[in-house]
Short mmCIF file of C-alpha atoms in Angstrom, two decimals:
data_model
loop_
_atom_site.label_atom_id
_atom_site.label_comp_id
_atom_site.label_asym_id
_atom_site.label_seq_id
_atom_site.Cartn_x
_atom_site.Cartn_y
_atom_site.Cartn_z
CA MET A 1 86.68 -10.39 11.34
CA LYS A 2 85.84 -14.30 12.27
CA LEU A 3 83.34 -16.11 9.92
CA SER A 4 80.60 -18.10 11.58
CA LYS A 5 80.52 -21.74 10.92
CA ARG A 6 78.10 -21.15 8.26
CA GLY A 7 80.22 -18.27 6.58
CA LYS A 8 82.99 -20.86 6.68
CA SER A 9 81.17 -23.67 4.91
CA ILE A 10 79.65 -21.15 2.41
CA LEU A 11 83.55 -20.09 1.71
CA LEU A 12 84.81 -23.70 1.26
CA TYR A 13 81.93 -24.38 -1.16
CA THR A 14 82.73 -21.57 -2.91
CA CYS A 15 86.29 -22.18 -3.49
CA THR A 16 85.66 -26.05 -3.86
CA VAL A 17 83.38 -25.07 -7.08
CA PHE A 18 85.70 -22.59 -8.30
CA SER A 19 88.69 -24.82 -8.09
CA SER A 20 86.59 -27.65 -9.89
CA VAL A 21 85.43 -25.37 -12.84
CA ILE A 22 89.28 -24.27 -13.28
CA LEU A 23 90.63 -27.94 -12.99
CA ALA A 24 87.73 -28.90 -15.56
CA VAL A 25 88.58 -26.07 -17.73
CA LEU A 26 92.35 -26.89 -17.92
CA ILE A 27 91.56 -30.84 -18.61
CA ALA A 28 89.60 -29.89 -21.55
CA GLU A 29 91.97 -27.30 -22.79
CA VAL A 30 95.01 -30.16 -22.72
CA TYR A 31 92.43 -32.56 -24.05
CA PHE A 32 91.65 -30.67 -27.23
CA ARG A 33 95.27 -29.66 -27.60
CA VAL A 34 96.08 -33.32 -27.80
CA THR A 35 93.28 -34.89 -29.65
CA ASP A 36 91.80 -32.05 -31.89
CA PRO A 37 93.71 -28.84 -32.05
CA ALA A 38 91.94 -25.48 -33.44
CA ILE A 39 92.95 -23.23 -35.76
CA LEU A 40 93.98 -20.09 -33.49
CA LEU A 41 93.66 -16.38 -34.28
CA SER A 42 94.69 -13.30 -33.03
CA PRO A 43 93.91 -10.37 -32.94
CA ALA A 44 90.25 -11.65 -33.77
CA TYR A 45 87.88 -9.02 -35.94
CA ASP A 46 86.56 -5.89 -34.74
CA TYR A 47 82.64 -5.55 -34.56
CA ASN A 48 80.42 -2.27 -35.04
CA ASP A 49 76.72 -1.61 -35.62
CA GLU A 50 77.67 0.42 -38.82
CA ILE A 51 78.55 -2.73 -40.81
CA GLY A 52 79.25 -5.61 -38.08
CA ILE A 53 82.20 -8.07 -38.17
CA ILE A 54 85.08 -5.97 -39.81
CA PRO A 55 89.12 -6.43 -39.29
CA LEU A 56 91.09 -4.33 -37.02
CA PRO A 57 92.93 -1.54 -38.47
CA ASP A 58 96.77 -1.50 -38.83
CA VAL A 59 97.33 -5.14 -37.23
CA ARG A 60 99.16 -8.21 -38.36
CA MET A 61 96.93 -11.15 -37.65
CA ARG A 62 98.76 -14.64 -36.92
CA HIS A 63 96.46 -17.44 -38.08
CA SER A 64 98.01 -20.91 -36.83
CA LEU A 65 97.29 -24.44 -36.63
CA ARG A 66 99.53 -26.95 -34.90
CA GLY A 67 102.05 -29.07 -37.46
CA TYR A 68 101.67 -26.14 -39.95
CA GLU A 69 103.38 -22.74 -40.46
CA PRO A 70 101.43 -19.77 -39.10
CA LEU A 71 100.26 -17.44 -41.37
CA PHE A 72 99.97 -13.51 -41.42
CA TYR A 73 97.36 -11.33 -42.48
CA THR A 74 98.39 -7.35 -42.32
CA THR A 75 95.72 -4.72 -42.73
CA ASN A 76 96.03 -1.06 -43.20
CA LEU A 77 94.62 2.15 -41.48
CA MET A 78 91.68 1.93 -43.33
CA ARG A 79 90.92 -1.76 -42.50
CA TYR A 80 91.47 -3.40 -45.68
CA ARG A 81 94.26 -6.06 -46.14
CA GLY A 82 97.44 -4.84 -48.65
CA GLU A 83 98.96 -1.64 -49.25
CA LEU A 84 96.86 1.33 -48.22
CA ILE A 85 96.24 3.24 -51.38
CA PRO A 86 95.29 6.68 -51.31
CA PHE A 87 92.12 7.83 -52.94
CA ASP A 88 93.53 10.46 -55.21
CA GLU A 89 96.26 8.02 -56.65
CA PRO A 90 96.76 8.79 -60.18
CA SER A 91 96.12 5.28 -61.43
CA LYS A 92 93.01 3.29 -62.76
CA LYS A 93 91.63 1.09 -59.76
CA VAL A 94 90.21 -2.33 -59.59
CA VAL A 95 87.76 -2.60 -56.50
CA VAL A 96 87.56 -6.23 -54.89
CA LEU A 97 84.28 -6.68 -52.48
CA GLY A 98 84.23 -10.38 -51.06
CA ASP A 99 84.57 -12.59 -48.05
CA SER A 100 87.33 -14.60 -46.48
CA HIS A 101 88.33 -16.05 -49.91
CA SER A 102 88.97 -12.38 -51.51
CA PHE A 103 90.43 -11.32 -48.11
CA GLY A 104 92.87 -14.32 -48.28
CA VAL A 105 92.06 -16.26 -45.48
CA GLY A 106 94.65 -19.28 -45.67
CA VAL A 107 97.34 -17.67 -47.41
CA ASN A 108 100.02 -14.93 -46.73
CA ASP A 109 99.93 -11.53 -47.46
CA ALA A 110 101.74 -11.79 -51.03
CA GLU A 111 99.68 -15.02 -51.86
CA THR A 112 96.58 -13.55 -52.11
CA TYR A 113 94.92 -13.10 -55.59
CA THR A 114 94.48 -9.59 -54.96
CA TYR A 115 98.21 -9.03 -54.67
CA VAL A 116 99.00 -11.12 -57.30
CA LEU A 117 96.60 -8.93 -59.84
CA ASP A 118 97.84 -5.97 -58.30
CA ARG A 119 101.47 -6.95 -59.78
CA ILE A 120 100.33 -8.51 -62.85
CA LEU A 121 97.84 -5.54 -63.81
CA SER A 122 100.63 -2.72 -64.60
CA ASP A 123 97.78 -0.20 -65.35
CA PHE A 124 96.12 -0.43 -62.16
CA ARG A 125 95.98 -0.41 -58.68
CA VAL A 126 94.04 -3.16 -56.88
CA VAL A 127 92.19 -2.30 -53.59
CA ASN A 128 91.02 -5.43 -51.68
CA LEU A 129 87.89 -4.17 -49.56
CA SER A 130 86.87 -7.67 -48.67
CA ALA A 131 86.69 -9.34 -45.25
CA PRO A 132 85.94 -12.59 -43.75
CA GLY A 133 82.17 -13.13 -42.64
CA TRP A 134 80.67 -10.75 -45.23
CA GLY A 135 77.86 -10.94 -47.60
CA LEU A 136 76.58 -8.86 -49.91
CA SER A 137 75.03 -6.58 -47.37
CA HIS A 138 78.61 -5.74 -45.94
CA GLN A 139 80.17 -5.56 -49.36
CA ILE A 140 77.70 -3.03 -50.64
CA ASN A 141 78.10 -1.14 -47.64
CA ARG A 142 82.09 -0.95 -47.79
CA PHE A 143 81.44 0.39 -51.53
CA VAL A 144 78.94 2.95 -50.32
CA THR A 145 81.58 4.18 -47.76
CA MET A 146 84.59 3.89 -49.23
CA GLY A 147 84.83 1.87 -52.27
CA HIS A 148 83.16 4.52 -54.56
CA ARG A 149 86.09 7.18 -53.67
CA TYR A 150 88.55 5.36 -55.50
CA ARG A 151 86.45 5.78 -58.59
CA PRO A 152 86.90 2.34 -59.95
CA SER A 153 87.07 1.42 -63.70
CA ILE A 154 86.76 -2.05 -62.71
CA VAL A 155 84.82 -3.70 -59.49
CA ILE A 156 85.02 -7.40 -58.88
CA LEU A 157 82.07 -8.94 -56.65
CA GLN A 158 82.76 -11.91 -55.15
CA PHE A 159 79.90 -14.02 -53.08
CA SER A 160 79.40 -17.24 -52.02
CA ALA A 161 76.50 -19.55 -51.24
CA ASN A 162 76.23 -18.65 -47.61
CA ASP A 163 75.55 -14.88 -48.33
CA PRO A 164 71.82 -14.79 -47.88
CA ASN A 165 72.60 -16.03 -44.17
CA ASP A 166 75.13 -13.26 -44.05
CA ASN A 167 72.73 -10.56 -45.28
CA LEU A 168 69.99 -11.58 -42.78
CA ARG A 169 72.14 -11.67 -39.81
CA GLU A 170 73.74 -8.19 -40.49
CA PRO A 171 71.41 -6.47 -43.05
CA THR A 172 73.79 -3.14 -43.03
CA VAL A 173 71.97 -1.61 -46.09
CA GLU A 174 68.81 -1.56 -47.81
CA TRP A 175 67.54 -0.30 -51.27
CA ASN A 176 65.59 2.97 -51.52
CA ALA A 177 63.65 2.97 -54.52
CA SER A 178 62.26 6.28 -54.22
CA GLU A 179 66.05 7.71 -54.44
CA ASN A 180 66.96 4.56 -56.49
CA ARG A 181 69.93 3.95 -54.39
CA PHE A 182 71.40 1.73 -51.46
CA VAL A 183 71.32 3.75 -48.07
CA LEU A 184 73.12 2.47 -44.74
CA ARG A 185 71.29 1.58 -42.17
CA ARG A 186 72.68 0.57 -38.44
CA LEU A 187 72.34 -3.25 -37.14
CA GLU A 188 69.63 -3.22 -34.56
CA PRO A 189 70.52 -4.52 -31.05
CA ASN A 190 69.73 -8.07 -30.82
CA GLU A 191 71.16 -11.23 -28.82
CA PHE A 192 73.92 -11.77 -31.38
CA THR A 193 74.96 -8.23 -31.71
CA ARG A 194 75.20 -7.87 -27.86
CA VAL A 195 77.39 -10.50 -27.59
CA LYS A 196 79.82 -9.48 -30.47
CA LEU A 197 79.87 -5.99 -28.80
CA LEU A 198 80.66 -7.11 -25.66
CA VAL A 199 83.51 -9.46 -26.82
CA THR A 200 84.73 -5.93 -28.47
CA ARG A 201 84.43 -4.27 -25.19
CA PHE A 202 86.74 -6.67 -23.58
CA ARG A 203 88.98 -7.11 -26.43
CA VAL A 204 92.18 -8.05 -24.58
CA VAL A 205 90.95 -11.04 -22.73
CA PHE A 206 88.79 -12.44 -25.83
CA ASP A 207 91.89 -11.95 -28.23
CA PHE A 208 94.27 -13.80 -25.81
CA LEU A 209 91.59 -16.59 -25.77
CA SER A 210 91.34 -16.50 -29.75
CA GLY A 211 95.17 -16.66 -29.95
CA HIS A 212 96.20 -19.43 -27.33
CA SER A 213 93.13 -21.48 -26.20
CA VAL A 214 91.87 -24.28 -28.30
CA LEU A 215 88.83 -24.78 -25.86
CA TYR A 216 87.99 -21.14 -26.40
CA ASN A 217 87.86 -21.52 -30.13
CA LYS A 218 86.08 -24.75 -30.23
CA VAL A 219 83.09 -23.12 -28.10
CA LYS A 220 83.24 -19.75 -29.60
CA HIS A 221 81.88 -21.05 -33.33
CA PRO A 222 78.96 -22.90 -31.84
CA ALA A 223 78.06 -20.06 -29.22
CA TYR A 224 77.87 -17.50 -31.93
CA GLU A 225 75.69 -19.87 -34.08
CA PHE A 226 73.61 -20.26 -31.09
CA PHE A 227 73.10 -16.58 -30.54
CA ARG A 228 72.40 -15.98 -34.27
CA ASN A 229 69.74 -18.54 -34.54
CA LEU A 230 67.96 -16.60 -31.90
CA THR A 231 67.81 -13.56 -34.02
CA ARG A 232 66.28 -15.44 -37.14
#
């Protein structure tokens, strides 16, 4: 089928624009790699409407920055970092609920404070149910759905100054005064949750970009903040 003169012009224009965009992206990628490398993480975190951001199950995450040794974060089948501890294991339990500080972003598996505690406290097993990006809402959700099943003797609740924003972004629990307890709530659809769920559906593509593209990681966080602010 022969293209008309107008069709050829449109095709040429489309190819030129597409090639220019690809070239610009490649130039930006090279520029940031040389001048301002970003932290790369792969695979990235999961996301669902029950708790929001949460680590993937049974993965070894690679966290790297040019010029430094890469770090590795290992999660188990229950989506928390460290050894999978059965609910019915006959030992006293310490349940830790927190954000990236308690999860251990920035250190390898055997360097987290929860791992060290587990080795020091001979009469206890320490279960680290923390995850990056969590506020008190997520931590309470995690305790209601999983933490209480360990019947912990001790609960360590770690919080940060940005928790109020995290709670407002993803309010996954609410207080039921008549029942005198926290109840779970699904996240309401908004611009931010739709973007996060879209990323989850195309995980292979976005995990590759998260682990290999400096430009993507430079753009990702401002983009998330933009959509997050739309929900306030």
